[in-house]
Every structure is written in C-alpha cells, then in structure tokens.
mmCIF file of C-alpha atoms in Angstrom:
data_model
loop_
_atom_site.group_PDB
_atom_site.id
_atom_site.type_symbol
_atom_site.label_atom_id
_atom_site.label_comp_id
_atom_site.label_asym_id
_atom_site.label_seq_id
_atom_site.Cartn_x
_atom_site.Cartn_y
_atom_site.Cartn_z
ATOM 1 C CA UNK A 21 -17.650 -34.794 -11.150
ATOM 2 C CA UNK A 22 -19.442 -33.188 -7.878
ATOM 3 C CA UNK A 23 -15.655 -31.626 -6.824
ATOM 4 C CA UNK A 24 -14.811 -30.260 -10.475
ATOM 5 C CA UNK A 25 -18.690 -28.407 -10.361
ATOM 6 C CA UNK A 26 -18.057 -27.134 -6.838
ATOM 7 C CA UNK A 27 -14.694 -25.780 -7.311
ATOM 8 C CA UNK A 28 -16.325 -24.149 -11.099
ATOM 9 C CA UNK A 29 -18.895 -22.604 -8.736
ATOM 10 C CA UNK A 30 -16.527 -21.103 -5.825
ATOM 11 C CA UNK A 31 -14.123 -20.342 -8.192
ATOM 12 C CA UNK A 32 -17.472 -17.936 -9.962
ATOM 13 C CA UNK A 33 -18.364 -16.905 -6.606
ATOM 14 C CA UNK A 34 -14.694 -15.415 -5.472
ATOM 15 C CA UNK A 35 -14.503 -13.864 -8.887
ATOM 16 C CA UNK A 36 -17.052 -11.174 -7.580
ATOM 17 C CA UNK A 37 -14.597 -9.971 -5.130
ATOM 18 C CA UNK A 38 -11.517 -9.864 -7.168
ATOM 19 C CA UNK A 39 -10.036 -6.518 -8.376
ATOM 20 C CA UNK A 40 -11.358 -5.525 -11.646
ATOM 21 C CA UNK A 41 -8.642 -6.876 -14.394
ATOM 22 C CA UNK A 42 -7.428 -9.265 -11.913
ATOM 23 C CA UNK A 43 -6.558 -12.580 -13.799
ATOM 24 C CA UNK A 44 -6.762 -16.037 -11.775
ATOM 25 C CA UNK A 45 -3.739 -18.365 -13.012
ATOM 26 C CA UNK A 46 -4.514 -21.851 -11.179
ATOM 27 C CA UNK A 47 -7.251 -22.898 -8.675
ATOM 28 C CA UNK A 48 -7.143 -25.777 -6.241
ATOM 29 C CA UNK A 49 -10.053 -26.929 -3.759
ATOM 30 C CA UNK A 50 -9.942 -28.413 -0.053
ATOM 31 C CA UNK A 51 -9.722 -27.089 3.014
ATOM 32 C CA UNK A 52 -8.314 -24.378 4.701
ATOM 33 C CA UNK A 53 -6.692 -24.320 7.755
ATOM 34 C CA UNK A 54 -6.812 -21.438 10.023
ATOM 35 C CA UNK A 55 -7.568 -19.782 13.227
ATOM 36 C CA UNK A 56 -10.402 -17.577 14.052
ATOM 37 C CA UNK A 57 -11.192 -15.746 17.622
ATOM 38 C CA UNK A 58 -8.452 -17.722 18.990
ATOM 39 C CA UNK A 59 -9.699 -21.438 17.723
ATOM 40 C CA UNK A 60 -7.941 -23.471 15.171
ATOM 41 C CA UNK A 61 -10.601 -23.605 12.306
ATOM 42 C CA UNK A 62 -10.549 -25.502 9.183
ATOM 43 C CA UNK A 63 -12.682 -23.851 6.188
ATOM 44 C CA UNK A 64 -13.712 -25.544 2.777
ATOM 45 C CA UNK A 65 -12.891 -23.325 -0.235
ATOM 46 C CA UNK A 66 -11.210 -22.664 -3.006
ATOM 47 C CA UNK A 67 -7.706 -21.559 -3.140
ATOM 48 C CA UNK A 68 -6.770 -18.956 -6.550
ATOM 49 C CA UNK A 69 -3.199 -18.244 -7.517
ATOM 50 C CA UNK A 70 -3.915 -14.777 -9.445
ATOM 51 C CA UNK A 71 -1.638 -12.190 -11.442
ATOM 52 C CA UNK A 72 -1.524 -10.129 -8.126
ATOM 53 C CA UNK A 73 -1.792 -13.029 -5.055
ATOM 54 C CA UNK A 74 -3.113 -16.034 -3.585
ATOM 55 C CA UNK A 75 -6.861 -15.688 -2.591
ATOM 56 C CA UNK A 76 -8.740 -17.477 -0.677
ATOM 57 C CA UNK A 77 -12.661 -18.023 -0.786
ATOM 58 C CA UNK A 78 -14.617 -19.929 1.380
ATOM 59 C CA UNK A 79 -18.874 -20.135 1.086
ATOM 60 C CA UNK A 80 -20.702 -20.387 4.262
ATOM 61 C CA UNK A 81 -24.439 -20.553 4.971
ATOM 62 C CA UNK A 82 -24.775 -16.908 5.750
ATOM 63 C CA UNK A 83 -21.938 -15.321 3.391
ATOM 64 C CA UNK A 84 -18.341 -16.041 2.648
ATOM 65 C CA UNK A 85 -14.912 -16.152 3.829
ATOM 66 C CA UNK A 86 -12.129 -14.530 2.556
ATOM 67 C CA UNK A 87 -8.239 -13.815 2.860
ATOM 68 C CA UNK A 88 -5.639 -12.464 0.455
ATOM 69 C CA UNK A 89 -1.807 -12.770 0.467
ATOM 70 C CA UNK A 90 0.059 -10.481 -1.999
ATOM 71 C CA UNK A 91 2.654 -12.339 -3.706
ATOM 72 C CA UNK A 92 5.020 -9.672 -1.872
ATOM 73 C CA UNK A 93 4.660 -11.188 1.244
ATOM 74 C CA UNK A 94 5.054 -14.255 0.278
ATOM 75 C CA UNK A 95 8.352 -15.903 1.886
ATOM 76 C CA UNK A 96 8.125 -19.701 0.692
ATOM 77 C CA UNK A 97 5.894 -22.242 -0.429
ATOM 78 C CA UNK A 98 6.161 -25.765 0.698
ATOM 79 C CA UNK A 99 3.822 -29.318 -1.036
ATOM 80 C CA UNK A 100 3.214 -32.514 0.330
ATOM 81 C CA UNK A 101 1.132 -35.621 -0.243
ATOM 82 C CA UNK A 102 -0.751 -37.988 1.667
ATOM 83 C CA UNK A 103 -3.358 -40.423 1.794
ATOM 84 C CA UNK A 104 -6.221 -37.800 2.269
ATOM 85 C CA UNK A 105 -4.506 -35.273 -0.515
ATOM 86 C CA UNK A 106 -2.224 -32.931 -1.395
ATOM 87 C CA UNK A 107 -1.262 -29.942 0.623
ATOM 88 C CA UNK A 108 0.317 -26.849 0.167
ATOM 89 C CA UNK A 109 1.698 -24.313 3.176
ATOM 90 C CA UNK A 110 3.409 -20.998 2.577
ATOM 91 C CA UNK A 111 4.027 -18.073 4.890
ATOM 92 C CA UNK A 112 2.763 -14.875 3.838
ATOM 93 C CA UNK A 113 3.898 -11.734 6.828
ATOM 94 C CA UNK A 114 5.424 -14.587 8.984
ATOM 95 C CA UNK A 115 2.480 -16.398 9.451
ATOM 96 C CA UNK A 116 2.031 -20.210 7.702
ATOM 97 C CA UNK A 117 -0.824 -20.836 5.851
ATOM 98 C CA UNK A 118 -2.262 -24.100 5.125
ATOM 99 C CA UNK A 119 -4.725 -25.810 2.337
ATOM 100 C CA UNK A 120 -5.423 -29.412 2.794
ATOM 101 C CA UNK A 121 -6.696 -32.412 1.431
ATOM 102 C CA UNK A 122 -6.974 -31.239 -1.848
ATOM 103 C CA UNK A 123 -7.991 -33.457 -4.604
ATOM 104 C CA UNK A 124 -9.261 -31.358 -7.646
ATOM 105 C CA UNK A 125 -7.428 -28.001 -9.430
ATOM 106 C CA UNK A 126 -4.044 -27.621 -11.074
ATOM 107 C CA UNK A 127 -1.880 -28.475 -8.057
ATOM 108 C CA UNK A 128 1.453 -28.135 -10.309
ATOM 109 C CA UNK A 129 0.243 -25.166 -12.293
ATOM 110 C CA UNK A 130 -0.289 -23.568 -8.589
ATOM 111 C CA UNK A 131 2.719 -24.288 -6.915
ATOM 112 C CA UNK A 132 4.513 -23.344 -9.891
ATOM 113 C CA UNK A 133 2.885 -19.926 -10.505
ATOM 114 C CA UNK A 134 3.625 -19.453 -6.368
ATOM 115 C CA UNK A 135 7.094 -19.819 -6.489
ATOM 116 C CA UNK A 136 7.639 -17.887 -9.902
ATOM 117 C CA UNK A 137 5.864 -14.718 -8.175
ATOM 118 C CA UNK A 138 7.150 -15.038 -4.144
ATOM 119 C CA UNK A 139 8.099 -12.062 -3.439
ATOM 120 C CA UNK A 140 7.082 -9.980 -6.894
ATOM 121 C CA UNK A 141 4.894 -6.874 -5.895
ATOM 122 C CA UNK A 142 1.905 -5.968 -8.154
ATOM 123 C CA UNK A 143 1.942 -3.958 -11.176
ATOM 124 C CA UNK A 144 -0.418 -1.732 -9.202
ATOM 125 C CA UNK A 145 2.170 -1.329 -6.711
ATOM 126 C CA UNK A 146 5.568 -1.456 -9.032
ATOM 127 C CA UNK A 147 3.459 1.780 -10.914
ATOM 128 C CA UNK A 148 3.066 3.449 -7.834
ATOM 129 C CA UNK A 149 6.860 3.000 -6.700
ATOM 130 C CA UNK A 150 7.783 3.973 -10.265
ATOM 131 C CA UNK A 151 5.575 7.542 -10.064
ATOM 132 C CA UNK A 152 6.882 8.120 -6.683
ATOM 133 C CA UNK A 153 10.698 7.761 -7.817
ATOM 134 C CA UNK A 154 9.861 9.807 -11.282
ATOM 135 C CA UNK A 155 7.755 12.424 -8.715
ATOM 136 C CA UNK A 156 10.827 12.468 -6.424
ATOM 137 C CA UNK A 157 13.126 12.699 -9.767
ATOM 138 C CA UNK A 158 10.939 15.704 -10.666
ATOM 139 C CA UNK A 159 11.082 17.453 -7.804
ATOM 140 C CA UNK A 160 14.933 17.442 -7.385
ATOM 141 C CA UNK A 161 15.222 18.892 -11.104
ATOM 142 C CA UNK A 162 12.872 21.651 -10.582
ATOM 143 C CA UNK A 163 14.899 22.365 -6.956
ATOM 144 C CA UNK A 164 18.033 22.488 -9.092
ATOM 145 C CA UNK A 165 16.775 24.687 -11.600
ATOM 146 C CA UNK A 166 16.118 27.101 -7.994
ATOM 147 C CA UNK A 167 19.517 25.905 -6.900
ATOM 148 C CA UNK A 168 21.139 27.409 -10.065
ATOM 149 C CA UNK A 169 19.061 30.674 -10.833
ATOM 150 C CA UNK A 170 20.224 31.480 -6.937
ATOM 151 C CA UNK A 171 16.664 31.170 -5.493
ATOM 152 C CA UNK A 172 17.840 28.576 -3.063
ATOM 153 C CA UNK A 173 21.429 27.961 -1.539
ATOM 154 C CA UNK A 174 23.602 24.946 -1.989
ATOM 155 C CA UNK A 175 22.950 23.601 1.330
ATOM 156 C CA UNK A 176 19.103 24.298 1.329
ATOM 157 C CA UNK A 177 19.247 21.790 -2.566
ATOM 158 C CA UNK A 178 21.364 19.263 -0.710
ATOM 159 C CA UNK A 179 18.766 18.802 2.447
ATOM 160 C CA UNK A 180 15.934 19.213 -0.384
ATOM 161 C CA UNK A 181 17.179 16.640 -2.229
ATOM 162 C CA UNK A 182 18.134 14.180 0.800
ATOM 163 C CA UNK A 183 14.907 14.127 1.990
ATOM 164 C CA UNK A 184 12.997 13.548 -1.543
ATOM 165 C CA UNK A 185 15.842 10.751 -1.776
ATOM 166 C CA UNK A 186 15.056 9.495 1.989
ATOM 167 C CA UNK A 187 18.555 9.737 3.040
#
C-alpha cells in the first residue's frame, strides 16, 4: 500500500510540469537508471507514458528530476523480468534508457501504449508540419497567380517554387 501512495503522489507531483492538455496513459514506479556529470546514477521515480511521450519524474530533497522522450524519437522498447522486478529499456536519440525494479503501475498498459506510439510525432508537431505544407501550398499558388499575370517569369516560379518545396 506504501508503493501504490508514493507512485499516486509522484505521479501528482510530475503533473505540475506537464504541458497543459497533456494526458498521462500508464504510470510505472522504480528506478531510473542514468548518468549524470559523467557517473552512472540510479534515480527513484515515476515513469508516465503520456499522449505526447514518456516522462520521467524523480523527487529529491531539494527539488526534482526530470527527462522527456518524445514518442518521435523513440526507436524500440524492450521488457524483462527478474527477481527484483520488471524492467523496461528503450532508446530515445540513440541513447538507451532504463527503469528498473519496478513493482507497482500498469507495466502492460505501458509497454503497450510505447510501442503503439514509437515513432508517432505530437499533434502539436503533426499541426505545425501540416501549416507549414498548407503555408508552403499557399505561397506557390499566390507565385503562380504572378507567374500567369506575367509579373514573374517561368524560371523565377520554378526556383520559387523549388525552394518553398525544399528541392
């Protein structure tokens, strides 16, 4: 009963510094392995598979610790089990990330979310792709309309348009 209170409190504490809308899917607790000025380091905290990434939180005396990974740089996600736990690895920007020895959260329901969004990028981000291509769309209409009222040459649309298209 201690572990399911602890993880109900980190999981209240890292909800401060999530983005505003942003939904957590699954939390697990244990301990997070990772390096820090050099050191290999091992961190208790909560691990939370949201709509948007995996996010760690970690409570310290003094303050917190804290590391995202978008789901877009997420490569793979790899479980195990042993004596001491369940743990769960993935690399996120080439770099392997570890949780250990965990014992309390929803370790299915957060493996599975994982591996149904590797690789996804946010809505955020998918929005901001989408008004860049209908920006780019835009702009390449309005330098044809130039193109044919003679404004502009052929050639001049065709670079125009090549670089708006990044070719």
């Amino acid at each position: 009963m201690v572990e399911l209170a602890k993880i109900d409190k980190l999981v209240n504490l890292a909800k401060e510094h999530l983005d505003a809308g942003e939904e957590i899917a699954y939390s697990v607790l244990g301990a997070y392995e990772t390096k820090m000025m050099g050191k290999d380091t091992v961190r208790n905290g909560v691990m939370l598979a949201t709509d948007k990434r995996i996010f760690f939180y970690g409570k310290k005396t003094f303050g917190y610790d804290i590391e995202v990974f978008p789901y877009e740089n997420v490569s793979s996600i790899e479980m195990s089990k042993g004596m001491m736990g369940h743990s769960i690895a993935f690399f996120s920007s080439g770099n392997k990330v570890k949780m250990k020895w965990i014992n309390v959260g929803d370790i299915p329901g957060f493996i599975d979310h994982v591996k149904g969004n590797i690789g996804k990028s946010s809505a955020k981000t998918q929005a901001a792709a989408t008004q860049e291509s209908s920006s780019a769309a835009d702009e390449i209409k309005r330098f044809a309309e130039l193109r044919d009222s003679g404004v502009i040459t052929e050639e001049e649309f065709d670079a125009k348009k090549k670089q708006l298209l990044g070719i």
